[in-house]
Short mmCIF file of C-alpha atoms and ligand atoms in Angstrom, two decimals:
data_model
loop_
_atom_site.label_atom_id
_atom_site.label_comp_id
_atom_site.label_asym_id
_atom_site.label_seq_id
_atom_site.Cartn_x
_atom_site.Cartn_y
_atom_site.Cartn_z
CA MET A 8 14.23 -13.91 -9.19
CA THR A 9 10.40 -14.65 -8.35
CA THR A 10 9.39 -16.74 -5.58
CA THR A 11 6.32 -19.05 -6.06
CA SER A 12 3.20 -18.92 -4.15
CA PRO A 13 0.08 -21.22 -3.94
CA ALA A 14 -2.38 -21.25 -6.82
CA LEU A 15 -5.47 -19.46 -5.87
CA ARG A 16 -9.03 -19.91 -7.30
CA MET A 17 -11.47 -17.02 -7.30
CA ASP A 18 -15.09 -16.68 -8.10
CA ALA A 19 -15.48 -14.44 -11.01
CA ALA A 20 -17.29 -13.78 -14.20
CA PRO A 21 -17.48 -15.18 -16.87
CA PHE A 22 -15.69 -18.05 -15.12
CA VAL A 23 -13.16 -18.91 -12.29
CA TYR A 24 -9.85 -16.77 -12.11
CA ASP A 25 -6.70 -18.74 -11.43
CA PHE A 26 -3.70 -16.88 -10.22
CA GLU A 27 -0.85 -16.81 -7.87
CA VAL A 28 -0.11 -13.71 -5.66
CA SER A 29 3.75 -13.71 -6.64
CA LYS A 30 2.75 -13.64 -10.35
CA THR A 31 -0.02 -10.92 -9.87
CA ALA A 32 -0.10 -7.05 -9.42
CA LEU A 33 -2.72 -5.03 -8.05
CA VAL A 34 -3.09 -2.03 -10.28
CA ILE A 35 -4.75 1.03 -8.85
CA ILE A 36 -5.65 3.53 -11.47
CA ASP A 37 -5.74 7.33 -11.03
CA MET A 38 -7.09 7.54 -7.50
CA GLN A 39 -6.17 11.13 -7.32
CA ARG A 40 -7.49 14.25 -5.97
CA ASP A 41 -7.91 15.42 -9.35
CA PHE A 42 -10.76 13.02 -10.13
CA ILE A 43 -12.12 12.43 -6.65
CA GLU A 44 -12.29 15.84 -4.98
CA PRO A 45 -14.07 18.87 -6.22
CA GLY A 46 -11.97 21.72 -8.02
CA GLY A 47 -9.89 19.04 -9.97
CA PHE A 48 -9.87 17.82 -13.52
CA GLY A 49 -12.81 15.55 -13.16
CA GLU A 50 -15.10 18.41 -12.25
CA SER A 51 -13.47 20.78 -14.81
CA LEU A 52 -14.99 18.67 -17.23
CA GLY A 53 -18.41 19.02 -15.98
CA ASN A 54 -18.75 15.96 -13.82
CA ASP A 55 -20.22 15.24 -10.42
CA VAL A 56 -17.29 13.92 -8.56
CA ALA A 57 -19.27 12.67 -5.37
CA LEU A 58 -19.86 9.39 -6.85
CA LEU A 59 -16.17 8.28 -7.07
CA GLU A 60 -15.41 8.90 -3.31
CA ALA A 61 -17.74 6.03 -2.52
CA ILE A 62 -15.30 3.35 -3.55
CA VAL A 63 -12.41 4.36 -1.30
CA PRO A 64 -13.52 2.34 1.73
CA ALA A 65 -14.01 -1.05 -0.18
CA THR A 66 -10.63 -0.14 -2.27
CA ARG A 67 -8.75 0.49 1.00
CA THR A 68 -9.93 -2.84 2.71
CA MET A 69 -8.86 -4.61 -0.37
CA LEU A 70 -5.41 -2.96 -0.65
CA ALA A 71 -4.67 -3.63 3.01
CA ALA A 72 -5.57 -7.62 2.42
CA TRP A 73 -3.34 -7.39 -0.74
CA ARG A 74 -0.52 -5.90 1.05
CA ARG A 75 -0.68 -8.47 3.86
CA ALA A 76 -0.58 -11.24 1.32
CA GLY A 77 2.62 -9.81 0.04
CA GLY A 78 1.32 -8.77 -3.46
CA LEU A 79 2.99 -6.27 -5.83
CA VAL A 80 1.18 -2.87 -5.95
CA VAL A 81 1.34 -0.46 -8.76
CA HIS A 82 -0.43 3.06 -8.36
CA THR A 83 -1.10 5.06 -11.43
CA ARG A 84 -1.53 8.85 -11.76
CA GLU A 85 -2.82 10.64 -15.00
CA ALA A 86 -0.24 13.54 -14.81
CA HIS A 87 1.58 15.68 -17.11
CA ARG A 88 5.13 17.20 -16.95
CA PRO A 89 4.86 20.86 -15.84
CA ASP A 90 5.79 22.13 -19.32
CA LEU A 91 3.11 19.98 -20.93
CA SER A 92 5.54 18.46 -23.39
CA ASP A 93 3.66 15.17 -23.06
CA CYS A 94 0.26 16.54 -23.39
CA PRO A 95 -0.95 16.27 -27.13
CA PRO A 96 -2.84 19.36 -28.66
CA ALA A 97 -5.93 17.21 -29.00
CA LYS A 98 -5.97 16.22 -25.20
CA LEU A 99 -5.38 19.84 -24.23
CA ASN A 100 -8.04 21.29 -26.56
CA ARG A 101 -10.86 18.86 -26.28
CA GLY A 102 -14.20 19.88 -25.20
CA ASN A 103 -14.72 23.21 -23.29
CA PRO A 104 -13.66 22.73 -19.86
CA ARG A 105 -13.89 25.52 -17.30
CA LEU A 106 -10.28 24.93 -16.55
CA ARG A 107 -7.78 23.30 -19.03
CA ILE A 108 -4.96 20.82 -18.30
CA GLY A 109 -2.23 23.25 -16.85
CA ASP A 110 -4.48 25.88 -15.61
CA ARG A 111 -4.36 26.80 -11.95
CA GLY A 112 -7.34 25.58 -9.70
CA PRO A 113 -7.91 25.24 -6.09
CA MET A 114 -5.55 22.18 -6.01
CA GLY A 115 -2.86 23.67 -8.12
CA ARG A 116 -2.28 23.12 -11.84
CA ILE A 117 -4.79 20.74 -13.27
CA LEU A 118 -3.56 17.26 -14.19
CA VAL A 119 0.35 18.49 -13.71
CA ALA A 120 2.57 16.06 -11.83
CA GLY A 121 3.77 17.28 -8.44
CA GLU A 122 0.78 19.49 -8.02
CA PRO A 123 -1.66 18.79 -4.75
CA GLY A 124 -4.40 17.64 -7.20
CA SER A 125 -2.25 15.09 -8.82
CA GLN A 126 -1.56 13.34 -5.37
CA ILE A 127 -3.35 9.96 -4.61
CA VAL A 128 -6.10 10.41 -2.05
CA GLU A 129 -4.60 9.98 1.44
CA ALA A 130 -6.62 6.73 2.30
CA LEU A 131 -4.89 4.88 -0.64
CA ALA A 132 -1.41 6.67 -0.51
CA PRO A 133 1.24 4.40 -1.64
CA VAL A 134 3.75 3.04 0.85
CA ASP A 135 7.62 2.19 0.43
CA GLY A 136 8.23 -0.39 -2.11
CA GLU A 137 5.07 0.02 -4.15
CA ILE A 138 5.36 1.20 -7.83
CA VAL A 139 3.94 4.74 -8.68
CA ILE A 140 3.61 5.66 -12.39
CA ASP A 141 2.67 8.97 -13.87
CA LYS A 142 1.16 8.51 -17.24
CA PRO A 143 0.24 11.02 -20.01
CA GLY A 144 -2.60 8.92 -21.57
CA LYS A 145 -5.58 7.18 -20.41
CA GLY A 146 -4.04 3.75 -20.60
CA ALA A 147 -1.12 2.97 -18.23
CA PHE A 148 0.93 1.20 -20.77
CA TYR A 149 1.37 3.96 -23.24
CA ALA A 150 4.69 5.84 -22.85
CA THR A 151 5.23 4.54 -19.23
CA GLY A 152 7.57 1.43 -19.29
CA LEU A 153 4.86 -0.48 -17.38
CA ASP A 154 5.11 -3.71 -19.43
CA GLU A 155 8.65 -3.98 -19.11
CA LEU A 156 8.68 -3.44 -15.50
CA LEU A 157 5.85 -6.03 -14.87
CA LYS A 158 7.56 -8.63 -17.00
CA ALA A 159 10.79 -8.28 -15.23
CA ARG A 160 8.97 -9.26 -12.13
CA GLY A 161 7.41 -12.08 -13.50
CA ILE A 162 3.87 -10.80 -13.43
CA ALA A 163 1.29 -12.56 -15.69
CA HIS A 164 -2.05 -11.56 -13.82
CA LEU A 165 -3.34 -8.23 -13.12
CA LEU A 166 -6.05 -7.10 -10.59
CA PHE A 167 -7.54 -3.66 -11.52
CA ALA A 168 -9.22 -0.96 -9.24
CA GLY A 169 -9.65 2.78 -9.80
CA VAL A 170 -10.98 5.46 -11.64
CA THR A 171 -12.88 5.99 -14.12
CA THR A 172 -14.21 2.45 -15.23
CA GLU A 173 -14.68 3.23 -18.92
CA VAL A 174 -11.93 5.55 -19.51
CA CYS A 175 -8.41 4.90 -17.89
CA VAL A 176 -9.44 1.58 -16.28
CA GLN A 177 -10.90 -0.01 -19.45
CA THR A 178 -8.29 1.57 -21.63
CA THR A 179 -5.38 0.02 -19.40
CA MET A 180 -7.29 -3.35 -19.09
CA ARG A 181 -7.57 -3.48 -22.85
CA GLU A 182 -3.81 -2.68 -23.28
CA ALA A 183 -2.92 -5.26 -20.75
CA ASN A 184 -5.13 -7.99 -22.67
CA ASP A 185 -3.31 -7.47 -25.89
CA ARG A 186 0.01 -7.54 -24.16
CA GLY A 187 -0.95 -11.28 -22.68
CA TYR A 188 -1.95 -10.41 -19.00
CA ASP A 189 -5.03 -12.13 -17.63
CA GLY A 190 -6.77 -9.12 -15.98
CA LEU A 191 -9.66 -9.05 -13.60
CA LEU A 192 -11.45 -5.79 -12.51
CA LEU A 193 -12.72 -5.57 -9.03
CA GLU A 194 -16.41 -4.36 -9.51
CA ASP A 195 -16.79 -2.44 -6.22
CA CYS A 196 -13.27 -0.93 -6.35
CA THR A 197 -14.06 1.01 -9.62
CA GLU A 198 -16.61 3.83 -10.39
CA SER A 199 -17.57 6.18 -13.40
CA TYR A 200 -19.10 9.64 -13.32
CA PHE A 201 -21.79 7.87 -15.38
CA PRO A 202 -23.34 4.68 -13.74
CA ALA A 203 -24.50 3.29 -17.04
CA PHE A 204 -21.07 3.53 -18.43
CA LYS A 205 -19.65 1.45 -15.50
CA ALA A 206 -22.28 -1.46 -15.94
CA ALA A 207 -21.66 -1.48 -19.81
CA THR A 208 -17.94 -1.76 -19.26
CA LEU A 209 -18.38 -4.47 -16.60
CA ALA A 210 -20.55 -6.25 -19.10
CA MET A 211 -18.31 -5.80 -22.22
CA ILE A 212 -15.09 -6.99 -20.39
CA ARG A 213 -16.65 -10.46 -19.44
CA ALA A 214 -18.70 -10.95 -22.64
CA GLN A 215 -17.79 -13.34 -25.46
CA GLY A 216 -16.10 -15.76 -22.84
CA GLY A 217 -13.98 -13.01 -21.27
CA ILE A 218 -12.99 -11.05 -24.47
CA VAL A 219 -11.15 -8.52 -22.29
CA GLY A 220 -10.89 -10.39 -18.98
CA TRP A 221 -12.77 -11.14 -15.86
CA THR A 222 -14.78 -9.26 -13.01
CA ALA A 223 -15.51 -9.97 -9.61
CA PRO A 224 -16.44 -8.28 -6.43
CA SER A 225 -13.56 -7.46 -3.87
CA SER A 226 -15.23 -10.09 -1.39
CA ALA A 227 -14.18 -12.82 -3.79
CA LEU A 228 -10.65 -11.73 -3.52
CA LEU A 229 -10.88 -11.41 0.19
CA ALA A 230 -12.20 -14.87 0.42
CA VAL A 231 -9.07 -16.41 -1.02
CA LEU A 232 -6.32 -14.35 0.17
N1 LIG B 14 -12.90 11.73 -17.81
C1 LIG B 14 -12.79 10.63 -17.26
O1 LIG B 14 -13.83 9.86 -17.11
N2 LIG B 14 -11.49 9.90 -16.98
C2 LIG B 14 -10.25 10.47 -17.31
O2 LIG B 14 -10.17 11.56 -17.88
N3 LIG B 14 -9.22 9.69 -16.66
C3 LIG B 14 -9.28 8.62 -15.99
O3 LIG B 14 -10.24 7.84 -16.03
N4 LIG B 14 -8.29 8.53 -14.92
#
């Protein structure tokens, strides 16, 4: 059974975003040490990970407000089984990384569930009652059961935060859009290793009248909660 909550109107682009907290989940994508701290998967791909840490304070403030409002929180982690049976060869072999998925690095085995690098950064750690999903793909709906879990709770709207904007966040948002959810990406709570890719992703989400969904700064959400 879902309880009802007041209809809220939030300033957003390309137009106002209407939602109810009781029918909305905050989905925080892959805020893991593997992407945000040196020595993990992100750095092994040749990226400067320093950029990503900058969104932690705004995301933490927004998460605290969402928790106070009583909203559902879903955390995702890109993480494979220790035997890598859920990691397709194409993903394992792509590129020429210094360390591959499953190799041992300074934070344990790269992108493997249960390893220190796979954990969500301390400032955004899940609390009791929040959903945590390990996903083998970039999109959070692929091979996870997330759609069924959200629909069982009457969720129709999704607020997105996390990393990286154009990879796991955008993929998940597009998956959600095709499944009928109204998705909004919180602009200052997402980041890419490539600033131009972040800007392009925000623009393409809200182009064509919101072809993928909405974007807004977290201040717009805080203002209505
Ligand atoms: N490489 C990159 O930008 N991202 C990923 O591989 N995964 C996520 O975005 N989580």
